Tab-separated table of C-alpha atoms and ligand atoms in Angstrom:
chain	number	residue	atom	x	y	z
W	1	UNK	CA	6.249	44.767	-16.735
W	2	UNK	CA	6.214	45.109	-20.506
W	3	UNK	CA	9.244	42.722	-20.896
W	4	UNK	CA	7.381	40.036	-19.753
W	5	UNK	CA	6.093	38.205	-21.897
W	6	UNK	CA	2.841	35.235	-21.022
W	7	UNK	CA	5.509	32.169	-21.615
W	8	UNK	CA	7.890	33.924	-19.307
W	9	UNK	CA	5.545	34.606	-16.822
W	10	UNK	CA	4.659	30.808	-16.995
W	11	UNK	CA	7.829	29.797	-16.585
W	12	UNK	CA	8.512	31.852	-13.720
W	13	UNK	CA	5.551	30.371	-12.201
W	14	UNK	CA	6.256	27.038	-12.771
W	15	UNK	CA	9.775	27.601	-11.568
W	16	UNK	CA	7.895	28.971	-8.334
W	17	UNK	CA	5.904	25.518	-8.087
W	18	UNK	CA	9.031	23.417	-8.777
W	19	UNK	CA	10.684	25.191	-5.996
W	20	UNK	CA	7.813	24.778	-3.651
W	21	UNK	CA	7.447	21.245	-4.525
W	22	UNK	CA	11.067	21.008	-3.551
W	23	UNK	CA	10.733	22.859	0.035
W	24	UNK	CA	8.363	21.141	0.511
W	25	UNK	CA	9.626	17.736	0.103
W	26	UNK	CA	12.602	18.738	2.006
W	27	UNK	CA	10.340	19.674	4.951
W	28	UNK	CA	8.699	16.453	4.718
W	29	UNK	CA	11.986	14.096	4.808
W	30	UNK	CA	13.017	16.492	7.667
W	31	UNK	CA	9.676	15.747	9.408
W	32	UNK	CA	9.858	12.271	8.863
W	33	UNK	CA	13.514	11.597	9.673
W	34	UNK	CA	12.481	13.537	13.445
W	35	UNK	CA	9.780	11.416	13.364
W	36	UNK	CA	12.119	8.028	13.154
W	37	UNK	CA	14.033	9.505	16.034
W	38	UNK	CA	11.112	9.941	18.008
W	39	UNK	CA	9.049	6.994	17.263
W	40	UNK	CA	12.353	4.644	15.504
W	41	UNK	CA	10.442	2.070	13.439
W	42	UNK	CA	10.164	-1.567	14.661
W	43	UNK	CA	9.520	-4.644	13.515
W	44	UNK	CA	5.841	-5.541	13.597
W	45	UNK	CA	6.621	-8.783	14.206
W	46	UNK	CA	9.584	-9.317	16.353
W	47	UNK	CA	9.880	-5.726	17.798
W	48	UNK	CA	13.559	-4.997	16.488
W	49	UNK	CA	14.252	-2.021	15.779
W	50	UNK	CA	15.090	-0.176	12.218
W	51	UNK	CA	12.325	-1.178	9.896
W	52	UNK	CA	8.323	-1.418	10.041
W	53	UNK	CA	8.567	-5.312	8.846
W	54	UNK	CA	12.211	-6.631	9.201
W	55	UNK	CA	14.222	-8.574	6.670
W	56	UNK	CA	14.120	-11.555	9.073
W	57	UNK	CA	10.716	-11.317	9.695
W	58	UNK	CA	10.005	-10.949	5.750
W	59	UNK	CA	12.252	-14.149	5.014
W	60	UNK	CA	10.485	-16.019	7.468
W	61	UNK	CA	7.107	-15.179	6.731
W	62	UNK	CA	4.885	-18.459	5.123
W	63	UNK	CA	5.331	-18.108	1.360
W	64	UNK	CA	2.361	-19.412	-0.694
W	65	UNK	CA	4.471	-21.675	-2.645
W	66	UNK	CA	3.614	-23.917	-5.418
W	67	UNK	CA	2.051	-26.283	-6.229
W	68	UNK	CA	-1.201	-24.243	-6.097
W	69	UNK	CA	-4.218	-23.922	-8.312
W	70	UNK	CA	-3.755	-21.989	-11.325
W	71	UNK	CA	-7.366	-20.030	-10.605
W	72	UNK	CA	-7.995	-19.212	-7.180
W	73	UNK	CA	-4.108	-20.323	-5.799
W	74	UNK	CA	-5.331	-22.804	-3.161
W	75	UNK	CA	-2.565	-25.607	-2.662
W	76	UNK	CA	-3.389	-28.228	-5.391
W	77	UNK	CA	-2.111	-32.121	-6.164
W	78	UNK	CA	0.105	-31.121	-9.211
W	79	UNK	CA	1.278	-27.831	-10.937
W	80	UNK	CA	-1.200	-27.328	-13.233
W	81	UNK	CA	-4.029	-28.743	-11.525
W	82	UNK	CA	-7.014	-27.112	-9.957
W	83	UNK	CA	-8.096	-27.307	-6.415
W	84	UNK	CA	-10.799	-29.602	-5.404
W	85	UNK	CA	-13.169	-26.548	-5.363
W	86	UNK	CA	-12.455	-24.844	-8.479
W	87	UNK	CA	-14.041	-27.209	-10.665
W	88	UNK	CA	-17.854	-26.185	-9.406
W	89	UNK	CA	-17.004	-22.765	-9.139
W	90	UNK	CA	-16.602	-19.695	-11.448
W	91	UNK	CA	-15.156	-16.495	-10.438
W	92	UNK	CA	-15.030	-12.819	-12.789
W	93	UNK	CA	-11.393	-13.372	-11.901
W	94	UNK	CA	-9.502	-15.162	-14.538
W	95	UNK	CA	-6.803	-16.114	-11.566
W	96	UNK	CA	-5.492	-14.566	-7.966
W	97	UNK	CA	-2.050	-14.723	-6.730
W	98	UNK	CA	-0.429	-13.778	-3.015
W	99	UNK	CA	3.349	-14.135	-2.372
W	100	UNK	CA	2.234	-15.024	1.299
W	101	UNK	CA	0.316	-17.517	3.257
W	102	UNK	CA	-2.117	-15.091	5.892
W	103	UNK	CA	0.005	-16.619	9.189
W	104	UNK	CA	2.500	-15.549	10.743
W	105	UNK	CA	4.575	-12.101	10.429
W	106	UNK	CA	2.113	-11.880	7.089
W	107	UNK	CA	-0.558	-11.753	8.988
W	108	UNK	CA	0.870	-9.281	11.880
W	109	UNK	CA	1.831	-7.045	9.291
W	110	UNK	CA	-1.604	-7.358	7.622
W	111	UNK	CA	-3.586	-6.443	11.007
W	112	UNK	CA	-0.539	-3.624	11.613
W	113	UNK	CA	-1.566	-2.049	8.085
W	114	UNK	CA	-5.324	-2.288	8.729
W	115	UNK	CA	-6.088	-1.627	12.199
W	116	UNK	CA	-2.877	-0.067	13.867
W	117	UNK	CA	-2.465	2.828	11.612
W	118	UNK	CA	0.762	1.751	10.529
W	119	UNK	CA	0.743	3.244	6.982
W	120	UNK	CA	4.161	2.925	6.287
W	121	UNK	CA	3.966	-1.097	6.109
W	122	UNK	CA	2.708	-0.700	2.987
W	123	UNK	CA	6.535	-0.134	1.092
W	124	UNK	CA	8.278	-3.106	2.202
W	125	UNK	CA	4.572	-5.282	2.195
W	126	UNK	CA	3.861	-4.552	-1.470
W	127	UNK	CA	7.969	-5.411	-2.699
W	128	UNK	CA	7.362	-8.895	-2.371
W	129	UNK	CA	3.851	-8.594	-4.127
W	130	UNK	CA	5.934	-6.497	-6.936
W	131	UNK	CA	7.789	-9.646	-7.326
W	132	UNK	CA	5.528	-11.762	-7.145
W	133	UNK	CA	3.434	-10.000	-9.974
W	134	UNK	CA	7.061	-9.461	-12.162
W	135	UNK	CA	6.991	-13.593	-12.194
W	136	UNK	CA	3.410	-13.870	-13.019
W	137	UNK	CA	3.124	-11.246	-15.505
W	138	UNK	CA	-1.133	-11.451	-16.325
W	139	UNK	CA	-2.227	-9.270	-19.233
W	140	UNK	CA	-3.543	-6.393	-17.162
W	141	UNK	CA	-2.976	-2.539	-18.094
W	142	UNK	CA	-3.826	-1.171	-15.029
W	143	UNK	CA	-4.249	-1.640	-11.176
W	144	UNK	CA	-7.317	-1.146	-9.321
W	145	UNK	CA	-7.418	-1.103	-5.882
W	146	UNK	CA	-10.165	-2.759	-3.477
W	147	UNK	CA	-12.072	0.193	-2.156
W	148	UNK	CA	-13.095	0.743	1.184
W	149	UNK	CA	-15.990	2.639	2.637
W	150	UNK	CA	-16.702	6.743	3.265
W	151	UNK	CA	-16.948	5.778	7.049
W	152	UNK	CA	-13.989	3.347	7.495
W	153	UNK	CA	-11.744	5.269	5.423
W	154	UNK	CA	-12.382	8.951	7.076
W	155	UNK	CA	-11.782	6.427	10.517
W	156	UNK	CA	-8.613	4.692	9.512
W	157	UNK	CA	-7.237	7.197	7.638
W	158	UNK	CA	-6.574	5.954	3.617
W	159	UNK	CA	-7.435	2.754	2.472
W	160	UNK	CA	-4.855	-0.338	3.207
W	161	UNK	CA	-5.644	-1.666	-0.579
W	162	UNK	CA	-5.170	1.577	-2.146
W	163	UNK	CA	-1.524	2.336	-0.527
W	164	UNK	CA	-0.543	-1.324	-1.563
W	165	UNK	CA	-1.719	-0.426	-5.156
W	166	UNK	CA	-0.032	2.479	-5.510
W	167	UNK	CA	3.314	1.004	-3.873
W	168	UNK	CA	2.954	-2.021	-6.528
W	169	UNK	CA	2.413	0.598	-9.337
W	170	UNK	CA	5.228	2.773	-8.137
W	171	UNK	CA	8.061	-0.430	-8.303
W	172	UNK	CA	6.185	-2.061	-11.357
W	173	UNK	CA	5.471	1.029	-13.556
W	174	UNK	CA	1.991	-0.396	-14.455
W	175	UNK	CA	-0.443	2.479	-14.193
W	176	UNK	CA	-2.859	3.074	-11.022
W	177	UNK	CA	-6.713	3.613	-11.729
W	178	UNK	CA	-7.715	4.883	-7.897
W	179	UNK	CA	-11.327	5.628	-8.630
W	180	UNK	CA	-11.958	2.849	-11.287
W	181	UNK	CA	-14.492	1.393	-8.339
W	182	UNK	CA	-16.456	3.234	-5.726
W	183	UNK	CA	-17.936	1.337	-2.867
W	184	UNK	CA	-21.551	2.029	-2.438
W	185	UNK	CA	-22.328	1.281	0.744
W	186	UNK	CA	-20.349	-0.102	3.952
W	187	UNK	CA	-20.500	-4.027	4.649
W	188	UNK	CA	-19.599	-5.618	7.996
W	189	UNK	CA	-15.924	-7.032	7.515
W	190	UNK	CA	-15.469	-10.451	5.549
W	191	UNK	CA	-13.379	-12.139	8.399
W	192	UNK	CA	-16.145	-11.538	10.919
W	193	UNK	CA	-18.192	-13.836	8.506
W	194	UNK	CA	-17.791	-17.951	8.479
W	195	UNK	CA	-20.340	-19.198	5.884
W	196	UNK	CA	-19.060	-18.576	2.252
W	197	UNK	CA	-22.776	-17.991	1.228
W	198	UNK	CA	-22.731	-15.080	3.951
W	199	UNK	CA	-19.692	-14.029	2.409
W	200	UNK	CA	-20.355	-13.367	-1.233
W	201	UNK	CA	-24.180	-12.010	0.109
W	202	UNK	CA	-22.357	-9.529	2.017
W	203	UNK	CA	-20.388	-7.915	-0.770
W	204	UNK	CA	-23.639	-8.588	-3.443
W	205	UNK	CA	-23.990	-4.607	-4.971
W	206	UNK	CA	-21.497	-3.031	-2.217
W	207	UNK	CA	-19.401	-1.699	-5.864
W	208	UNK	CA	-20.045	0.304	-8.720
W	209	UNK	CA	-18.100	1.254	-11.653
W	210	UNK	CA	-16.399	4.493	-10.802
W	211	UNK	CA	-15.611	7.699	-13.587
W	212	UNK	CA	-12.695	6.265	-14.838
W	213	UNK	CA	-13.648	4.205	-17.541
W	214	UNK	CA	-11.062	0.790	-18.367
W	215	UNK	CA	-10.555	-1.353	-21.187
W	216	UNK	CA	-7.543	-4.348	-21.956
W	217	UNK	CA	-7.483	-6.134	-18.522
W	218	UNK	CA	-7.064	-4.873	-14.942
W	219	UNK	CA	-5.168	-5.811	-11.706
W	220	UNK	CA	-7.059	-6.056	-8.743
W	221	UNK	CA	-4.921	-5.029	-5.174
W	222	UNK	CA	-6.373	-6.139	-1.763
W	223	UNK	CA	-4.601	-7.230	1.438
W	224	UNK	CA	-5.787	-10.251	2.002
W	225	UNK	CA	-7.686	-12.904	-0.348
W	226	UNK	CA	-10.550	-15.087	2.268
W	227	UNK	CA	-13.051	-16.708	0.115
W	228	UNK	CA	-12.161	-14.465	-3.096
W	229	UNK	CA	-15.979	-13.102	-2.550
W	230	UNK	CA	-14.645	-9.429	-2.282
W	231	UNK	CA	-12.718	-9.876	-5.396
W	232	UNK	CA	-15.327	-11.423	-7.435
W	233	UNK	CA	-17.631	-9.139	-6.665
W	234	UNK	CA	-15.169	-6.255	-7.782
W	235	UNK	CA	-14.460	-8.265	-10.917
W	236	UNK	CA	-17.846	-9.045	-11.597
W	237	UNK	CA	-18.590	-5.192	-11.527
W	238	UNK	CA	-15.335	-4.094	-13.619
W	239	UNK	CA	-16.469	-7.195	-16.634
W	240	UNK	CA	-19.672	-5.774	-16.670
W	241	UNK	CA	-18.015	-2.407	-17.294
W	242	UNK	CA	-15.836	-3.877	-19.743
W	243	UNK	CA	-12.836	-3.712	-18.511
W	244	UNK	CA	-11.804	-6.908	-19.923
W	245	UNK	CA	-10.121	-9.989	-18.208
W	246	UNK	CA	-9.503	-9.366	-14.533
W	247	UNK	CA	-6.932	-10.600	-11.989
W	248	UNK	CA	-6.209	-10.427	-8.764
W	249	UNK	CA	-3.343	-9.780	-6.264
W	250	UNK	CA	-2.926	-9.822	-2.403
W	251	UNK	CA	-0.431	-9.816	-0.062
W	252	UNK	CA	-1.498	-12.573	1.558
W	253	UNK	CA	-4.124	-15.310	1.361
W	254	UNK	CA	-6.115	-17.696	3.872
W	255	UNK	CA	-4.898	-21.491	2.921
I	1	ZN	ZN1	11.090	-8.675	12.661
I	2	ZN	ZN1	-8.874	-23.159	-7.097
């Protein structure tokens, strides 16, 4: 015992952890690779087999392509012109952007994500929003995902906005801030909701600032963008935390 000296003895137990780390990743590929022969992945969309959201299906999904407004992406008359609502309105967004129109094998893989438990959508769903965000480049230093209530997330599991963050972060390198908003209280979905008005009442004091505390711009990740009332009212919170400017990024967004 007297040989061993305190750095020794940490490095033996950090060599234990590595090693641990290492089973235990093994274990979990193992588990996972069973799991695929069991329950092979398919398609969402189309039902092929070999991936969650096929390359077909991907590729054929509605892109939200220009021209669009610059603010809230809504198709627009000319590249650099604003929708026809944009003018009357002001979001705590500076812009939003989605790679996809929600239709389609978007939207299948959307309601797959949220409500079928399908977790593992969220790789190949947040690639093309990786891109998409690459191309746009806003001056953001960190990514904050939507959050989602106690109650819905103990039901479903993890949060859908949080998993598409942290894929984002993973194939971007820009940083995740998980806690950077809590969600105060539960509010009945967005989509169940037609009026606008409704909308942004809904959401009015559902966030608060979280412990983590944010400065020089921030990336906001959600599934889908509806009336951008969700996303305002996140932004609105992270401004007056002073977070600086804030953008936004879905997967998908209603035209
Ligand atoms: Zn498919
Ligand atoms: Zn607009």
């Amino acid at each position: 015992m007297h040989g061993l000296c305190p750095l020794s003895a940490a490095l033996g137990a950090a060599n234990i952890a590595a090693m641990l780390a290492a089973a235990t990743s093994l274990v979990l590929g193992l588990w996972a690779r069973a799991l695929d022969l069991v329950f092979p992945p398919r398609c969402v969309s189309c039902g092929a087999f070999g991936a969650f959201l096929c390359a077909a299906c991907l590729a054929a999904a509605p892109p939200a392509a220009p021209p669009r407004c610059p603010v809230c992406w809504m198709p627009s008359e000319g590249p650099d012109s604003l929708c026809s609502r944009c003018p009357s309105r002001r979001f705590h967004f500076e812009a939003a952007r989605s790679p996809f129109i929600y239709d389609g094998a978007a939207r299948e893989a959307v309601h797959a994500l949220k409500y079928r438990g399908l977790s593992a959508l969220a790789g190949p769903m947040a690639r093309p929003m990786a891109d998409c965000l690459r191309q746009w480049a806003p001056p953001a230093g960190v990514i904050v995902p939507v959050p989602l209530a106690g109650p819905r997330r103990r039901l479903r599991g993890y949060n859908q906005s949080e998993l598409l963050a942290r894929e984002v972060s993973r194939l971007t390198g820009l940083p995740l801030a998980p806690r950077a908003l809590v969600r105060r209280r539960s509010t009945p979905p967005q989509a169940r909701i037609a009026d606008e008005a409704a909308r942004q009442a809904n959401v009015v004091g559902a966030f608060a600032p979280g412990p983590a505390t944010l400065h020089g711009g921030v990336l906001l990740i959600d599934d889908v963008l509806t009336s951008g009332a969700t996303l305002d009212a996140c932004a609105h919170v992270l401004r007056e935390a002073s977070a600086g400017p804030v953008f936004a990024l879905t997967f998908a967004r209603e035209d």
